[in-house]
PDB file of C-alpha atoms in Angstrom:
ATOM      1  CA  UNK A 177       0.000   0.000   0.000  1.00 75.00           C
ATOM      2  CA  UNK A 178       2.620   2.441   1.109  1.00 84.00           C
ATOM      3  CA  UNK A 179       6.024   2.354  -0.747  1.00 91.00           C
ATOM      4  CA  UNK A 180       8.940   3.873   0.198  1.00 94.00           C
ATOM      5  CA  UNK A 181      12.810   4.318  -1.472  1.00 95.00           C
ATOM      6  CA  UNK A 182      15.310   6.142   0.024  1.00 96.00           C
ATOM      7  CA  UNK A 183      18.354   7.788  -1.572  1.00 97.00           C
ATOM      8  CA  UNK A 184      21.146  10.481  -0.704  1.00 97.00           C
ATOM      9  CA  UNK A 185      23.227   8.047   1.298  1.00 97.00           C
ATOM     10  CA  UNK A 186      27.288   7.896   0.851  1.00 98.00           C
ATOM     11  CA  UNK A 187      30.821   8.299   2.493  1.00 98.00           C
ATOM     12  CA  UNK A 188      31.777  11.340   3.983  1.00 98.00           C
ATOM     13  CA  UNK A 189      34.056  12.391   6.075  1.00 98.00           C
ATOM     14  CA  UNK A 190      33.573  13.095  10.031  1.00 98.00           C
ATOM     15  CA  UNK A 191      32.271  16.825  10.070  1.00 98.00           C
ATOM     16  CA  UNK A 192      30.790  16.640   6.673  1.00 98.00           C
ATOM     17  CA  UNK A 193      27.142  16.722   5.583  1.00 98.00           C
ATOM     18  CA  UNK A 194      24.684  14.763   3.516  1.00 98.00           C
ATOM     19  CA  UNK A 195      21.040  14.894   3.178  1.00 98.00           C
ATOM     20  CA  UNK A 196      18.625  11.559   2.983  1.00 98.00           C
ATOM     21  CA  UNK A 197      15.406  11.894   0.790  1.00 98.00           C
ATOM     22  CA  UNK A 198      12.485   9.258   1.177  1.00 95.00           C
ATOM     23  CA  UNK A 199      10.209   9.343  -1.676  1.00 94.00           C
ATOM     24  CA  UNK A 200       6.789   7.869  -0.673  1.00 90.00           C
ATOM     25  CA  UNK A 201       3.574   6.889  -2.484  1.00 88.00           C
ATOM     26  CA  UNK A 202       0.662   5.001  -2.400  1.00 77.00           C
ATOM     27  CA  UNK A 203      -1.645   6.214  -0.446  1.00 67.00           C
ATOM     28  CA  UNK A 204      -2.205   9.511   1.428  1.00 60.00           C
ATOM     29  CA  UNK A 205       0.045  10.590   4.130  1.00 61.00           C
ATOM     30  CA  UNK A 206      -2.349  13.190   5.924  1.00 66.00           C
ATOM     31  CA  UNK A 207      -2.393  13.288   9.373  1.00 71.00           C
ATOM     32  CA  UNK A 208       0.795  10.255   9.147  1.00 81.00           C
ATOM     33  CA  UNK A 209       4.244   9.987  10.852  1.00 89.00           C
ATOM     34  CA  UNK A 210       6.868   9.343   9.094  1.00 91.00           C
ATOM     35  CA  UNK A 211      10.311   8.182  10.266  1.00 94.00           C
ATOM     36  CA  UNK A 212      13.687   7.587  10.125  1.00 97.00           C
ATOM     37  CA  UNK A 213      15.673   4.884  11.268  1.00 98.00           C
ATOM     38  CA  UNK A 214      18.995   3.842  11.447  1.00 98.00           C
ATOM     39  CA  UNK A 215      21.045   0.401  12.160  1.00 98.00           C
ATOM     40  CA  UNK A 216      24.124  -0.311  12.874  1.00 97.00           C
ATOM     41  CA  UNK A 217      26.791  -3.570  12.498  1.00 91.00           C
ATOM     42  CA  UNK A 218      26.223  -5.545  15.150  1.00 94.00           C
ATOM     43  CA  UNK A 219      23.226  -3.056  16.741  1.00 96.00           C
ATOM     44  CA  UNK A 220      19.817  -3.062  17.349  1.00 97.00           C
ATOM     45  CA  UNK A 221      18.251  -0.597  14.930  1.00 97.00           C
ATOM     46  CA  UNK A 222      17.378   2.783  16.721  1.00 97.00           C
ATOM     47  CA  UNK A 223      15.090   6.158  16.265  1.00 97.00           C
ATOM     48  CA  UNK A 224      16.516   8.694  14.530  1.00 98.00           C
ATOM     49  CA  UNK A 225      14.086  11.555  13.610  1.00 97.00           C
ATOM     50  CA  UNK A 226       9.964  11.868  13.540  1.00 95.00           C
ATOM     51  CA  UNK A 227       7.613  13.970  11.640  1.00 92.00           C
ATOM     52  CA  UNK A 228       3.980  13.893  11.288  1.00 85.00           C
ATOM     53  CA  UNK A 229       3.785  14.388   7.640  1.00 70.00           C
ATOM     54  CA  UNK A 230       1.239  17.758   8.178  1.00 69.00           C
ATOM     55  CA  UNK A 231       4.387  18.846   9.725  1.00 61.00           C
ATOM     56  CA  UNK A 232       3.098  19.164  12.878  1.00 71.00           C
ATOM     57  CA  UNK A 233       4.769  17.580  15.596  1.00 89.00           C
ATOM     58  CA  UNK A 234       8.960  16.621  14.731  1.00 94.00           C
ATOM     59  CA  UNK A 235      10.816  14.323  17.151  1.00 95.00           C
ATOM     60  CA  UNK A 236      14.704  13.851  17.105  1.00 97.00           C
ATOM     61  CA  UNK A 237      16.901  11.151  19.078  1.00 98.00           C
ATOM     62  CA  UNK A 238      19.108  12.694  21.534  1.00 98.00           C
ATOM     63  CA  UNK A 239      21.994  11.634  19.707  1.00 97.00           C
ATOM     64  CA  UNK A 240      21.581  13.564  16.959  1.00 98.00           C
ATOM     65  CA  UNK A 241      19.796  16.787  18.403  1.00 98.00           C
ATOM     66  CA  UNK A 242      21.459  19.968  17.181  1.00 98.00           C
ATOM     67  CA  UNK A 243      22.923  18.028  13.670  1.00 98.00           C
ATOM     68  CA  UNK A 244      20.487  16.655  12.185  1.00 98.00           C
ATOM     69  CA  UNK A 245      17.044  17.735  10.417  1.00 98.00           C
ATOM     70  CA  UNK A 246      14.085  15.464   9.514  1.00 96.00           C
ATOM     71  CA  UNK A 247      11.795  18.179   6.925  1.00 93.00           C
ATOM     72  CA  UNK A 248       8.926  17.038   4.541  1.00 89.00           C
ATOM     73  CA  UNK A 249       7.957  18.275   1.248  1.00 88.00           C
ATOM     74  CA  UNK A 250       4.404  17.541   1.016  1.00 80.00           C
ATOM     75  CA  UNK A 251       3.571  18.344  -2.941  1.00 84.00           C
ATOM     76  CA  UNK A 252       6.653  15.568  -3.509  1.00 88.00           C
ATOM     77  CA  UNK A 253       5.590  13.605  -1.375  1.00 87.00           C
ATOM     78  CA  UNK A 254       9.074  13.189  -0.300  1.00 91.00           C
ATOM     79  CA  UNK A 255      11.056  13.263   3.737  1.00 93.00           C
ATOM     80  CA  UNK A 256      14.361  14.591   4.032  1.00 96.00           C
ATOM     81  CA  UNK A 257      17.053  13.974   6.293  1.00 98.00           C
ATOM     82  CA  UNK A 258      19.475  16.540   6.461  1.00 98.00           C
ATOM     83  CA  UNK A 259      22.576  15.166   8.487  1.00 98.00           C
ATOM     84  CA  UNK A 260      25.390  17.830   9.357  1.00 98.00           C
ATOM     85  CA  UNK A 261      28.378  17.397  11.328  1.00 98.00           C
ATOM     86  CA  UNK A 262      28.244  13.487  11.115  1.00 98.00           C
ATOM     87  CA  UNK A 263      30.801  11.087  13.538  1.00 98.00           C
ATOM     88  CA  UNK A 264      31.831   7.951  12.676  1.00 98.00           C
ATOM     89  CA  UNK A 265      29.235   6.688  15.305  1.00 97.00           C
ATOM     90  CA  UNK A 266      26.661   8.097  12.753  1.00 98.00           C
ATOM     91  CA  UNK A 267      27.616   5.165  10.719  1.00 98.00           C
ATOM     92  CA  UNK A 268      24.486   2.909   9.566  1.00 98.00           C
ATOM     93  CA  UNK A 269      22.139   2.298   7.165  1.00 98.00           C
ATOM     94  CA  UNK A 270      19.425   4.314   7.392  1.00 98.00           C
ATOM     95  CA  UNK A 271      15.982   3.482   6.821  1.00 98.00           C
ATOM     96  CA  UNK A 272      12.734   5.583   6.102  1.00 96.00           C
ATOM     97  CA  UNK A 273       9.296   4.024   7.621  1.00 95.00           C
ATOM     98  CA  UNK A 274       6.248   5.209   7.563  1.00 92.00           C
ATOM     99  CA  UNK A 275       3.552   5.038  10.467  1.00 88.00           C
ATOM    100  CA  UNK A 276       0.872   2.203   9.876  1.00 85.00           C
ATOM    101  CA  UNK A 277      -2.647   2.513  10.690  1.00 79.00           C
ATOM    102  CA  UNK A 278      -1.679   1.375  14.041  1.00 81.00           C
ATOM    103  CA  UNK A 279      -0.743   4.668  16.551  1.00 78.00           C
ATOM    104  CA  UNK A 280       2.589   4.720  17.005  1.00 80.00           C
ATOM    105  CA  UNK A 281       3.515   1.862  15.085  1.00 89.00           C
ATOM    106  CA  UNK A 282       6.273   1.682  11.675  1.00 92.00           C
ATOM    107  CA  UNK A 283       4.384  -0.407   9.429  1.00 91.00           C
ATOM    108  CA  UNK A 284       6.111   0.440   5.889  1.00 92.00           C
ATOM    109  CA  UNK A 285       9.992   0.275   5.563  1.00 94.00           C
ATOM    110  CA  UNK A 286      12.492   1.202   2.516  1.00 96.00           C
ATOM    111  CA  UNK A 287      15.202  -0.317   1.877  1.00 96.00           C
ATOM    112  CA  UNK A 288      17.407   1.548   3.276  1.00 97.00           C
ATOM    113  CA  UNK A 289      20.471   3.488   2.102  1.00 98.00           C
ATOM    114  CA  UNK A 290      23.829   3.200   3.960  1.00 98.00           C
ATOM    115  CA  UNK A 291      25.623   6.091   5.160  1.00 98.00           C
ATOM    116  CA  UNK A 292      29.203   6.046   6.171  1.00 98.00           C
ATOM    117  CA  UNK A 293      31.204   9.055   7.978  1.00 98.00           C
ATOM    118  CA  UNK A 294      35.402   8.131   7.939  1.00 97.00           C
ATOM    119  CA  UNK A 295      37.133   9.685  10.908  1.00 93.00           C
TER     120      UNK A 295
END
């Protein structure tokens, strides 16, 4: 019902930038979060950012408070990560989701794109 592709991950250095785009469609996303996700070798895969996709309410991990940016554009249907000042510990491949019709719960997954930062 939902599909989603990511795109805009890479290697970049520690201190460098790069900016995540999730391109979503097949249904509406009124009123729907939308997430991003990220997982690590060897790690459980964690929260990363939050937006309902009216662009009211945005949620960050603590982690990456202050660097990173989780926007939406809504006639592109399309949710952006924009990750600055990136540590090696940023390393993981990142994955968009989308909220199912469950509250609260990530029903729809991309594939993920990996992101590397090189210290």
């Amino acid at each position: 019902q939902v599909q989603l592709v990511e795109s805009g991950g890479g290697l970049v250095q520690a201190g460098g930038s790069l900016r995540l785009s999730c391109a979503a469609s097949g249904r509406t996303f009124s009123g729907r979060a939308m997430g991003w996700f990220r997982q690590a070798p060897g790690k459980e895969r964690e929260f990363v950012a939050s937006i309902i996709w009216s662009g009211g309410s945005i949620s960050y991990a603590d982690s990456v408070k202050g660097r990173f940016t989780i926007s939406r554009d809504n006639a592109k249907n399309t949710v952006y990560l924009q990750m600055n000042k990136l540590k090696p510990e940023d390393t993981a491949v990142y994955y968009c989701a989308a909220e199912s019709s469950t509250l609260g719960v990530f029903g729809y997954w991309g594939q993920g794109t990996q992101v590397t930062v090189s210290s």
